[in-house]
Short mmCIF file of C-alpha atoms in Angstrom, two decimals:
data_model
loop_
_atom_site.label_atom_id
_atom_site.label_comp_id
_atom_site.label_asym_id
_atom_site.label_seq_id
_atom_site.Cartn_x
_atom_site.Cartn_y
_atom_site.Cartn_z
CA MET A 1 4.95 -5.67 15.62
CA SER A 2 7.87 -6.76 13.45
CA GLY A 3 5.61 -8.66 11.04
CA ASP A 4 3.41 -5.64 10.30
CA ILE A 5 3.20 -3.95 6.92
CA VAL A 6 3.17 -0.18 7.41
CA ILE A 7 2.64 2.93 5.29
CA THR A 8 5.56 5.33 5.79
CA GLY A 9 5.18 7.76 2.89
CA MET A 10 2.30 9.38 0.99
CA GLY A 11 1.88 11.67 -2.02
CA VAL A 12 -1.16 12.99 -3.88
CA ILE A 13 -2.07 15.16 -6.86
CA THR A 14 -5.81 15.87 -6.67
CA PRO A 15 -8.47 18.44 -7.54
CA ILE A 16 -8.36 19.66 -3.93
CA GLY A 17 -4.62 19.74 -3.39
CA GLY A 18 -1.27 18.94 -4.95
CA ASP A 19 0.26 17.67 -1.70
CA VAL A 20 -1.01 15.64 1.24
CA GLU A 21 -1.35 18.45 3.77
CA THR A 22 -3.29 20.74 1.41
CA PHE A 23 -5.44 17.80 0.35
CA TRP A 24 -6.16 16.85 3.97
CA SER A 25 -7.05 20.43 4.92
CA ALA A 26 -9.50 20.61 2.00
CA ASN A 27 -11.17 17.42 3.23
CA LEU A 28 -11.69 18.92 6.67
CA GLU A 29 -12.88 22.26 5.31
CA GLY A 30 -15.21 20.74 2.72
CA ARG A 31 -13.39 22.58 -0.10
CA SER A 32 -14.54 21.10 -3.41
CA GLY A 33 -12.49 20.57 -6.56
CA VAL A 34 -15.52 19.89 -8.75
CA VAL A 35 -16.00 22.60 -11.37
CA LEU A 36 -17.67 23.14 -14.72
CA GLU A 37 -15.99 21.18 -17.53
CA GLU A 38 -15.11 24.00 -19.90
CA ARG A 39 -12.26 22.38 -21.82
CA MET A 40 -14.63 20.74 -24.31
CA ASP A 41 -18.11 21.06 -25.74
CA THR A 42 -20.43 18.95 -23.58
CA GLY A 43 -23.63 20.37 -25.04
CA GLY A 44 -24.59 17.16 -26.86
CA LEU A 45 -24.03 14.90 -23.86
CA PRO A 46 -26.83 13.74 -21.56
CA CYS A 47 -24.68 14.64 -18.56
CA GLY A 48 -21.09 15.19 -17.52
CA TRP A 49 -20.62 18.97 -17.55
CA THR A 50 -18.76 18.94 -14.24
CA ALA A 51 -15.39 17.41 -13.43
CA GLY A 52 -12.85 17.22 -10.64
CA LEU A 53 -9.92 19.07 -12.19
CA ILE A 54 -6.41 19.53 -10.82
CA PRO A 55 -5.84 23.25 -10.13
CA GLU A 56 -3.95 25.03 -12.89
CA ASP A 57 -1.04 26.03 -10.66
CA VAL A 58 -0.56 22.41 -9.53
CA LYS A 59 -0.86 21.17 -13.10
CA ALA A 60 1.71 23.70 -14.28
CA ARG A 61 4.13 22.60 -11.57
CA VAL A 62 3.72 18.94 -12.50
CA ALA A 63 4.13 19.73 -16.20
CA ALA A 64 7.28 21.78 -15.58
CA ASP A 65 8.92 19.11 -13.43
CA TYR A 66 7.67 15.85 -14.95
CA ALA A 67 6.29 16.29 -18.47
CA ALA A 68 8.35 14.77 -21.29
CA PRO A 69 7.73 14.19 -25.02
CA ASP A 70 7.38 10.41 -24.70
CA ARG A 71 5.77 10.36 -21.26
CA SER A 72 2.00 10.19 -20.86
CA TRP A 73 0.25 12.70 -18.63
CA GLY A 74 -0.81 9.80 -16.40
CA ASP A 75 2.83 8.80 -15.90
CA SER A 76 3.76 12.43 -15.18
CA LEU A 77 1.10 12.58 -12.47
CA MET A 78 2.26 9.28 -10.95
CA LEU A 79 5.91 10.36 -10.89
CA ALA A 80 4.97 13.60 -9.14
CA ALA A 81 3.01 11.69 -6.48
CA VAL A 82 5.75 9.07 -6.09
CA ASP A 83 8.46 11.67 -5.53
CA GLN A 84 6.30 13.20 -2.79
CA ALA A 85 5.84 9.81 -1.14
CA LEU A 86 9.54 8.88 -1.35
CA GLY A 87 10.55 12.23 0.10
CA ASP A 88 7.96 11.90 2.85
CA ALA A 89 9.29 8.43 3.69
CA ARG A 90 12.84 9.84 3.76
CA PHE A 91 14.00 7.43 1.10
CA SER A 92 16.80 9.74 0.04
CA GLU A 93 18.52 8.46 3.17
CA LEU A 94 18.17 4.82 2.04
CA PRO A 95 21.41 3.16 0.85
CA ALA A 96 21.25 2.42 -2.88
CA GLU A 97 21.88 -1.28 -2.35
CA GLU A 98 18.84 -1.68 -0.10
CA GLY A 99 16.30 -3.98 -1.70
CA PRO A 100 14.68 -5.80 -3.30
CA ALA A 101 11.76 -3.46 -3.91
CA ALA A 102 8.33 -3.82 -5.48
CA LEU A 103 6.42 -1.43 -7.71
CA VAL A 104 2.67 -1.95 -7.99
CA TYR A 105 0.75 0.55 -10.07
CA ALA A 106 -2.70 0.93 -11.56
CA ARG A 107 -4.15 3.19 -14.21
CA VAL A 108 -6.90 3.10 -16.80
CA TRP A 109 -6.50 0.97 -19.90
CA PRO A 110 -4.15 2.43 -22.52
CA GLY A 111 -5.68 4.69 -25.14
CA PRO A 112 -6.94 8.24 -25.53
CA THR A 113 -8.87 8.19 -22.25
CA GLY A 114 -5.72 9.34 -20.49
CA SER A 115 -5.10 12.32 -22.76
CA PHE A 116 -6.21 15.90 -22.90
CA PRO A 117 -9.37 16.57 -24.95
CA GLN A 118 -7.42 18.08 -27.83
CA ASP A 119 -5.22 14.96 -28.02
CA TYR A 120 -8.29 12.78 -28.21
CA VAL A 121 -9.75 14.77 -31.12
CA THR A 122 -6.49 14.44 -33.05
CA HIS A 123 -6.39 10.71 -32.36
CA MET A 124 -9.93 10.16 -33.63
CA GLU A 125 -9.31 12.26 -36.73
CA ASP A 126 -6.27 10.08 -37.50
CA LEU A 127 -8.34 6.91 -37.06
CA ALA A 128 -11.10 8.20 -39.33
CA GLU A 129 -8.63 9.25 -42.02
CA ARG A 130 -6.89 5.88 -41.90
CA TYR A 131 -10.15 3.96 -42.12
CA ASP A 132 -11.39 6.03 -45.07
CA ARG A 133 -8.12 5.41 -46.88
CA ILE A 134 -7.26 1.78 -46.15
CA GLY A 135 -10.07 0.25 -44.06
CA ASN A 136 -9.27 -2.35 -41.41
CA GLU A 137 -7.27 -4.90 -43.42
CA PRO A 138 -4.51 -5.94 -40.97
CA SER A 139 -1.52 -5.89 -43.32
CA ALA A 140 -2.53 -2.49 -44.72
CA VAL A 141 -2.96 -1.07 -41.21
CA LEU A 142 0.43 -2.45 -40.19
CA ALA A 143 2.10 -0.92 -43.23
CA HIS A 144 0.43 2.40 -42.44
CA LEU A 145 1.56 2.38 -38.81
CA ARG A 146 5.09 1.15 -39.45
CA GLY A 147 7.47 3.99 -38.71
CA LYS A 148 4.62 6.31 -37.66
CA HIS A 149 5.05 8.08 -34.32
CA LEU A 150 2.15 7.31 -32.00
CA PRO A 151 1.34 9.46 -28.97
CA PRO A 152 2.18 7.84 -25.61
CA GLU A 153 -1.47 7.72 -24.53
CA THR A 154 -2.34 5.36 -27.41
CA ARG A 155 0.43 2.85 -26.67
CA ASP A 156 0.70 0.21 -23.97
CA LEU A 157 4.35 1.12 -23.51
CA SER A 158 5.85 2.93 -20.56
CA ALA A 159 9.25 3.72 -19.14
CA TYR A 160 7.60 4.24 -15.77
CA PRO A 161 9.00 1.09 -14.04
CA THR A 162 12.48 1.97 -15.27
CA GLU A 163 12.15 5.49 -13.94
CA ILE A 164 11.11 4.20 -10.51
CA THR A 165 14.05 1.79 -10.54
CA GLU A 166 16.38 4.72 -11.17
CA ARG A 167 14.83 6.70 -8.34
CA LEU A 168 15.19 3.82 -5.87
CA GLY A 169 18.65 2.80 -7.05
CA THR A 170 17.70 -0.87 -6.95
CA PRO A 171 15.86 -3.30 -9.25
CA VAL A 172 12.12 -3.54 -8.70
CA ILE A 173 9.48 -6.21 -9.12
CA PRO A 174 7.00 -4.35 -11.37
CA VAL A 175 3.29 -5.25 -11.29
CA ARG A 176 0.72 -3.35 -13.30
CA LEU A 177 -2.93 -3.91 -12.38
CA GLU A 178 -6.05 -3.45 -14.47
CA ALA A 179 -8.95 -3.59 -12.01
CA THR A 180 -10.99 -0.52 -12.92
CA CYS A 181 -12.06 1.56 -9.93
CA SER A 182 -10.88 -1.00 -7.37
CA GLY A 183 -7.37 -0.96 -8.85
CA GLY A 184 -5.77 1.35 -6.30
CA LEU A 185 -6.85 -0.65 -3.27
CA ARG A 186 -5.97 -3.89 -5.05
CA ALA A 187 -2.51 -2.46 -5.73
CA ILE A 188 -2.02 -1.86 -2.01
CA ALA A 189 -3.11 -5.44 -1.30
CA GLU A 190 -0.72 -6.83 -3.92
CA ALA A 191 2.18 -4.80 -2.53
CA ALA A 192 1.40 -6.02 1.00
CA ARG A 193 1.28 -9.60 -0.32
CA LEU A 194 4.73 -9.22 -1.89
CA LEU A 195 6.08 -7.84 1.37
CA ARG A 196 4.51 -10.56 3.50
CA SER A 197 5.89 -13.24 1.19
CA GLY A 198 9.41 -11.89 1.62
CA ARG A 199 9.88 -11.14 -2.08
CA ALA A 200 10.39 -7.46 -1.27
CA GLN A 201 11.21 -5.40 1.81
CA TYR A 202 9.50 -2.23 0.66
CA ALA A 203 7.15 -1.22 -2.12
CA VAL A 204 5.96 1.80 -4.06
CA VAL A 205 2.23 1.82 -4.85
CA SER A 206 0.85 4.34 -7.31
CA ALA A 207 -2.19 5.02 -9.46
CA ALA A 208 -3.27 7.82 -11.77
CA VAL A 209 -6.14 8.76 -14.04
CA SER A 210 -6.93 11.65 -16.36
CA ARG A 211 -9.89 10.68 -18.51
CA ASN A 212 -11.94 13.83 -19.06
CA THR A 213 -12.57 13.42 -22.79
CA PRO A 214 -15.71 13.47 -24.95
CA TYR A 215 -15.37 9.73 -25.51
CA VAL A 216 -15.26 8.88 -21.81
CA LEU A 217 -17.99 11.34 -20.91
CA SER A 218 -20.24 9.91 -23.62
CA GLN A 219 -19.58 6.34 -22.40
CA TYR A 220 -20.51 7.11 -18.81
CA GLY A 221 -23.31 9.34 -20.02
CA GLN A 222 -24.90 6.46 -21.93
CA LEU A 223 -24.75 4.40 -18.75
CA MET A 224 -26.54 7.27 -16.99
CA ALA A 225 -23.75 7.09 -14.40
CA LEU A 226 -22.69 10.76 -14.47
CA SER A 227 -24.15 13.51 -12.35
CA ARG A 228 -27.06 15.38 -13.90
CA TRP A 229 -27.07 17.98 -11.12
CA LYS A 230 -27.98 21.44 -12.45
CA GLY A 231 -27.01 23.57 -9.45
CA ASP A 232 -23.70 24.64 -7.94
CA PRO A 233 -20.97 22.42 -9.50
CA ALA A 234 -19.37 22.00 -6.06
CA GLN A 235 -22.51 20.12 -5.01
CA ALA A 236 -22.61 17.79 -8.01
CA SER A 237 -21.07 14.81 -6.16
CA MET A 238 -23.25 14.03 -3.14
CA PRO A 239 -22.70 10.48 -1.81
CA PHE A 240 -25.59 9.08 0.27
CA ASP A 241 -27.75 12.18 -0.36
CA LYS A 242 -31.27 11.57 -1.65
CA ARG A 243 -30.73 14.23 -4.35
CA ARG A 244 -27.72 12.46 -5.90
CA THR A 245 -27.90 11.94 -9.66
CA GLY A 246 -24.56 10.30 -10.49
CA MET A 247 -20.82 10.49 -10.15
CA VAL A 248 -18.34 13.14 -11.26
CA ILE A 249 -15.11 11.89 -12.84
CA ASN A 250 -11.77 13.50 -12.03
CA GLU A 251 -8.07 13.56 -12.76
CA SER A 252 -5.79 12.61 -9.90
CA ALA A 253 -2.85 10.53 -8.74
CA GLY A 254 -1.69 8.99 -5.50
CA ALA A 255 1.35 7.14 -4.22
CA LEU A 256 2.26 5.27 -1.05
CA VAL A 257 5.43 3.74 0.36
CA LEU A 258 4.83 0.41 2.12
CA GLU A 259 7.45 -1.39 4.20
CA THR A 260 7.78 -4.23 6.58
CA ALA A 261 7.89 -2.77 10.08
CA GLU A 262 11.31 -4.39 10.51
CA HIS A 263 12.68 -2.66 7.41
CA ALA A 264 11.28 0.70 8.54
CA ALA A 265 12.79 0.33 12.01
CA ARG A 266 16.15 -0.69 10.57
CA ARG A 267 16.38 2.59 8.67
CA GLY A 268 15.18 4.67 11.61
CA MET A 269 11.50 5.14 10.67
CA ALA A 270 9.84 4.56 14.02
CA GLN A 271 6.62 6.32 12.97
CA ALA A 272 4.07 5.20 10.39
CA TYR A 273 0.77 6.43 8.98
CA ALA A 274 -1.09 3.12 9.09
CA VAL A 275 -0.74 -0.63 9.54
CA ILE A 276 -2.23 -2.85 6.85
CA GLY A 277 -4.60 -5.14 8.72
CA GLY A 278 -6.31 -7.37 6.17
CA TRP A 279 -8.11 -7.23 2.86
CA GLY A 280 -10.85 -8.87 0.87
CA LEU A 281 -10.87 -9.11 -2.94
CA ALA A 282 -13.44 -10.57 -5.31
CA VAL A 283 -14.54 -10.60 -8.94
CA ASP A 284 -18.21 -11.17 -9.76
CA THR A 285 -19.28 -11.66 -13.39
CA ARG A 286 -23.04 -11.52 -12.82
CA HIS A 287 -23.29 -7.90 -13.98
CA MET A 288 -20.78 -5.58 -15.64
CA THR A 289 -21.88 -2.37 -13.93
CA ALA A 290 -24.36 -3.09 -11.11
CA PRO A 291 -22.74 -3.73 -7.71
CA SER A 292 -23.81 -6.65 -5.52
CA VAL A 293 -24.77 -6.38 -1.86
CA GLU A 294 -23.57 -9.95 -1.27
CA MET A 295 -20.14 -9.36 -2.82
CA ILE A 296 -19.57 -6.11 -0.95
CA GLU A 297 -20.45 -7.83 2.30
CA ARG A 298 -18.18 -10.74 1.42
CA VAL A 299 -15.04 -8.63 0.79
CA MET A 300 -15.63 -6.59 3.95
CA ARG A 301 -16.02 -9.73 6.05
CA THR A 302 -12.92 -11.24 4.45
CA ALA A 303 -10.90 -8.12 5.26
CA LEU A 304 -11.95 -8.35 8.90
CA GLU A 305 -11.30 -12.07 9.11
CA GLN A 306 -7.82 -11.73 7.61
CA ALA A 307 -7.09 -8.98 10.14
CA ASP A 308 -8.44 -11.16 12.98
CA ALA A 309 -10.99 -8.43 13.68
CA HIS A 310 -14.70 -8.27 14.46
CA PRO A 311 -17.21 -5.76 13.07
CA ASP A 312 -17.34 -4.20 16.55
CA ASP A 313 -13.62 -3.37 16.18
CA VAL A 314 -14.23 -0.98 13.28
CA ASP A 315 -14.28 2.69 14.30
CA THR A 316 -15.20 4.34 10.99
CA ILE A 317 -15.78 3.57 7.31
CA ASN A 318 -14.04 5.25 4.38
CA ALA A 319 -16.73 4.48 1.79
CA HIS A 320 -16.50 3.99 -1.95
CA GLY A 321 -19.36 6.49 -2.06
CA THR A 322 -19.60 7.33 -5.77
CA SER A 323 -22.84 9.38 -5.61
CA THR A 324 -24.64 7.12 -8.08
CA ARG A 325 -28.17 6.05 -7.22
CA LEU A 326 -27.34 2.35 -7.30
CA ASN A 327 -23.84 2.17 -5.81
CA ASP A 328 -24.55 4.20 -2.69
CA VAL A 329 -27.67 2.30 -1.69
CA THR A 330 -26.00 -1.05 -2.47
CA GLU A 331 -22.91 -0.23 -0.41
CA ALA A 332 -25.14 1.04 2.41
CA ARG A 333 -27.21 -2.15 2.44
CA ALA A 334 -24.05 -4.26 2.67
CA LEU A 335 -22.80 -2.10 5.55
CA HIS A 336 -26.10 -2.59 7.39
CA ARG A 337 -25.84 -6.36 6.90
CA LEU A 338 -22.34 -6.37 8.35
CA PHE A 339 -22.69 -3.87 11.19
CA GLY A 340 -26.39 -4.07 12.02
CA GLU A 341 -27.56 -1.63 14.68
CA ARG A 342 -24.05 -0.16 14.97
CA MET A 343 -24.63 1.74 11.71
CA ALA A 344 -26.65 4.31 13.65
CA ASP A 345 -23.46 5.39 15.45
CA LEU A 346 -20.76 4.46 12.90
CA ASP A 347 -19.33 7.54 11.15
CA VAL A 348 -18.88 7.27 7.37
CA SER A 349 -16.67 9.49 5.20
CA ALA A 350 -16.80 9.81 1.39
CA VAL A 351 -13.85 11.60 -0.22
CA LYS A 352 -15.45 11.63 -3.69
CA SER A 353 -17.91 14.24 -2.43
CA LEU A 354 -15.11 16.80 -2.91
CA THR A 355 -12.78 15.28 -5.49
CA GLY A 356 -15.10 13.36 -7.78
CA HIS A 357 -14.23 9.81 -8.84
CA GLY A 358 -10.63 9.08 -9.80
CA SER A 359 -11.07 5.46 -10.89
CA ALA A 360 -8.03 3.42 -9.80
CA ALA A 361 -6.39 6.48 -8.25
CA SER A 362 -9.25 6.83 -5.76
CA GLY A 363 -8.23 3.79 -3.73
CA VAL A 364 -4.74 5.19 -3.15
CA VAL A 365 -5.79 8.81 -2.61
CA GLU A 366 -8.58 7.82 -0.22
CA THR A 367 -6.22 5.54 1.71
CA ALA A 368 -4.22 8.67 2.54
CA VAL A 369 -7.39 10.08 4.10
CA ALA A 370 -7.99 6.83 6.02
CA ALA A 371 -4.43 6.96 7.38
CA LEU A 372 -4.67 10.58 8.48
CA THR A 373 -8.08 9.94 10.02
CA MET A 374 -6.29 7.63 12.46
CA CYS A 375 -3.13 9.72 12.89
CA ARG A 376 -5.06 12.95 13.54
CA GLY A 377 -8.15 11.54 15.23
CA ILE A 378 -10.46 13.40 12.85
CA ILE A 379 -13.13 11.94 10.55
CA PRO A 380 -13.65 14.23 7.52
CA PRO A 381 -17.17 15.50 6.84
CA VAL A 382 -19.36 14.82 3.81
CA THR A 383 -20.43 18.40 3.25
CA THR A 384 -22.52 17.71 0.15
CA CYS A 385 -24.79 15.25 1.99
CA THR A 386 -27.25 17.83 3.29
CA GLU A 387 -30.35 15.68 2.71
CA PRO A 388 -29.37 12.15 3.77
CA ASP A 389 -31.12 9.38 1.86
CA PRO A 390 -33.24 7.23 4.22
CA ALA A 391 -32.69 4.34 1.82
CA CYS A 392 -28.97 4.51 2.67
CA ALA A 393 -29.29 5.47 6.34
CA VAL A 394 -25.57 5.97 6.88
CA ARG A 395 -24.19 8.41 9.43
CA THR A 396 -22.32 11.31 7.81
CA SER A 397 -21.47 14.70 9.28
CA LEU A 398 -21.37 18.21 7.82
CA THR A 399 -18.44 19.07 10.09
CA PRO A 400 -15.29 17.14 11.09
CA VAL A 401 -15.80 14.56 13.83
CA ARG A 402 -12.94 14.67 16.32
CA ARG A 403 -12.39 11.50 18.32
CA PRO A 404 -9.82 8.71 18.63
CA VAL A 405 -9.86 6.33 15.66
CA GLY A 406 -8.06 3.00 15.92
CA THR A 407 -9.34 1.27 12.77
CA VAL A 408 -10.74 2.29 9.38
CA LEU A 409 -12.50 0.01 6.91
CA LYS A 410 -11.89 1.21 3.31
CA ASN A 411 -14.01 0.14 0.31
CA SER A 412 -13.36 0.35 -3.44
CA PHE A 413 -15.50 -1.24 -6.16
CA GLY A 414 -15.37 -1.11 -9.95
CA PHE A 415 -17.14 -1.92 -13.17
CA GLY A 416 -16.58 -5.46 -14.36
CA GLY A 417 -17.51 -6.87 -10.95
CA GLN A 418 -14.33 -5.78 -9.14
CA TYR A 419 -14.54 -5.55 -5.33
CA ALA A 420 -11.95 -4.64 -2.70
CA SER A 421 -12.05 -3.81 0.99
CA MET A 422 -9.18 -3.23 3.43
CA LEU A 423 -8.85 -2.73 7.17
CA PHE A 424 -6.26 -0.23 8.40
CA ARG A 425 -5.04 0.01 11.99
CA ARG A 426 -3.56 2.97 13.82
CA PRO A 427 0.18 2.45 14.37
CA ALA A 428 1.60 2.53 17.87
CA THR A 429 3.55 5.69 16.97
CA PRO A 430 1.59 7.62 14.33
CA ARG A 431 3.31 9.99 11.93
CA PRO A 432 2.26 13.62 11.66
CA ALA A 433 1.06 14.75 8.24
CA PRO A 434 3.75 15.91 5.81
CA GLN A 435 4.07 19.65 5.29
CA PRO A 436 2.85 21.39 2.11
CA VAL A 437 5.14 21.37 -0.89
#
């Protein structure tokens, strides 16, 4: 329909693939990107010795093509994913004057959590030296910092919107979101809102995270949120399995191109990966880290209502599925409240079983899986869920499930009481997956 918002381009940089086709194949094969974290000493931490790390060859390619002295690693990852998505959407064929455009992006809060471990150590040594010398008196700190070069990861400054503007050849409406682990899905919703309102005809959505540092690991470790699995690292992230002990954090990036169906048709893009149906968003301040069954149910119901859909219309669920004891059972309980007896036959996928948790990037990366689930008619397995938890009682498979899929319900939740859910529909003319880079 001409009023639809469609996804016409996708790009990913993940622990299981540096392009969409490789990433998708890894999902179907159950190929994990979770490995031992050997870049830093984790001996003193209560947990967190595994991580979802981008393969070295992919990282080297991104660094060679996108790294720059004043560009953060997170921005480099996003630019690599965006260029994939723009190429996939054939935007090189778009006249430069086409616009206006929107840019909606999400990443973790500025600071050393986006840097490599060695950068973090240097940053903390600088802070300690400054404190020992001048304390925290504001004017003294300002005098100390004046004229001092600060690494990009410690500044809330970025040329990223300007760089996207140059790539598109038209001014953009830039929106940066801070919504923790729901940020990627919220970014898609915000881009769709801008398109539906007529403020933009197409949008670039992107998100990135690279937060494997002692500081971040110690934070999540103190929350007892990280996996304490002692066996094969590839099994450390096991959503909905009764053996699960916590999540595994990763580094990753994802990007999508969204357009009005009319704009896509006008430039000859008759095929799309997915239609944005509806979404539900909420913020709940009752608890900073514990998810709420009621709020998860609310955002899922809102997504269906906005899409004029019924729970019986949903074919499969792309779960948040973090592998923490609390999140998985809470999400499962909300799903049972919404779908009732249908849960016995409703297939659930959980991408984090292979990639680990990419914070805001997860919502974008996992949306690519939701889109291809519909385009290919294949629901990816959850190969690490070998002992399903009866307390969750969700239907996962150890092998790909091949059947027609017309709708996918996607969930993303985050610390700070952030909730998001979105319904995707299969387009009338689905796009095939892009080829490997």
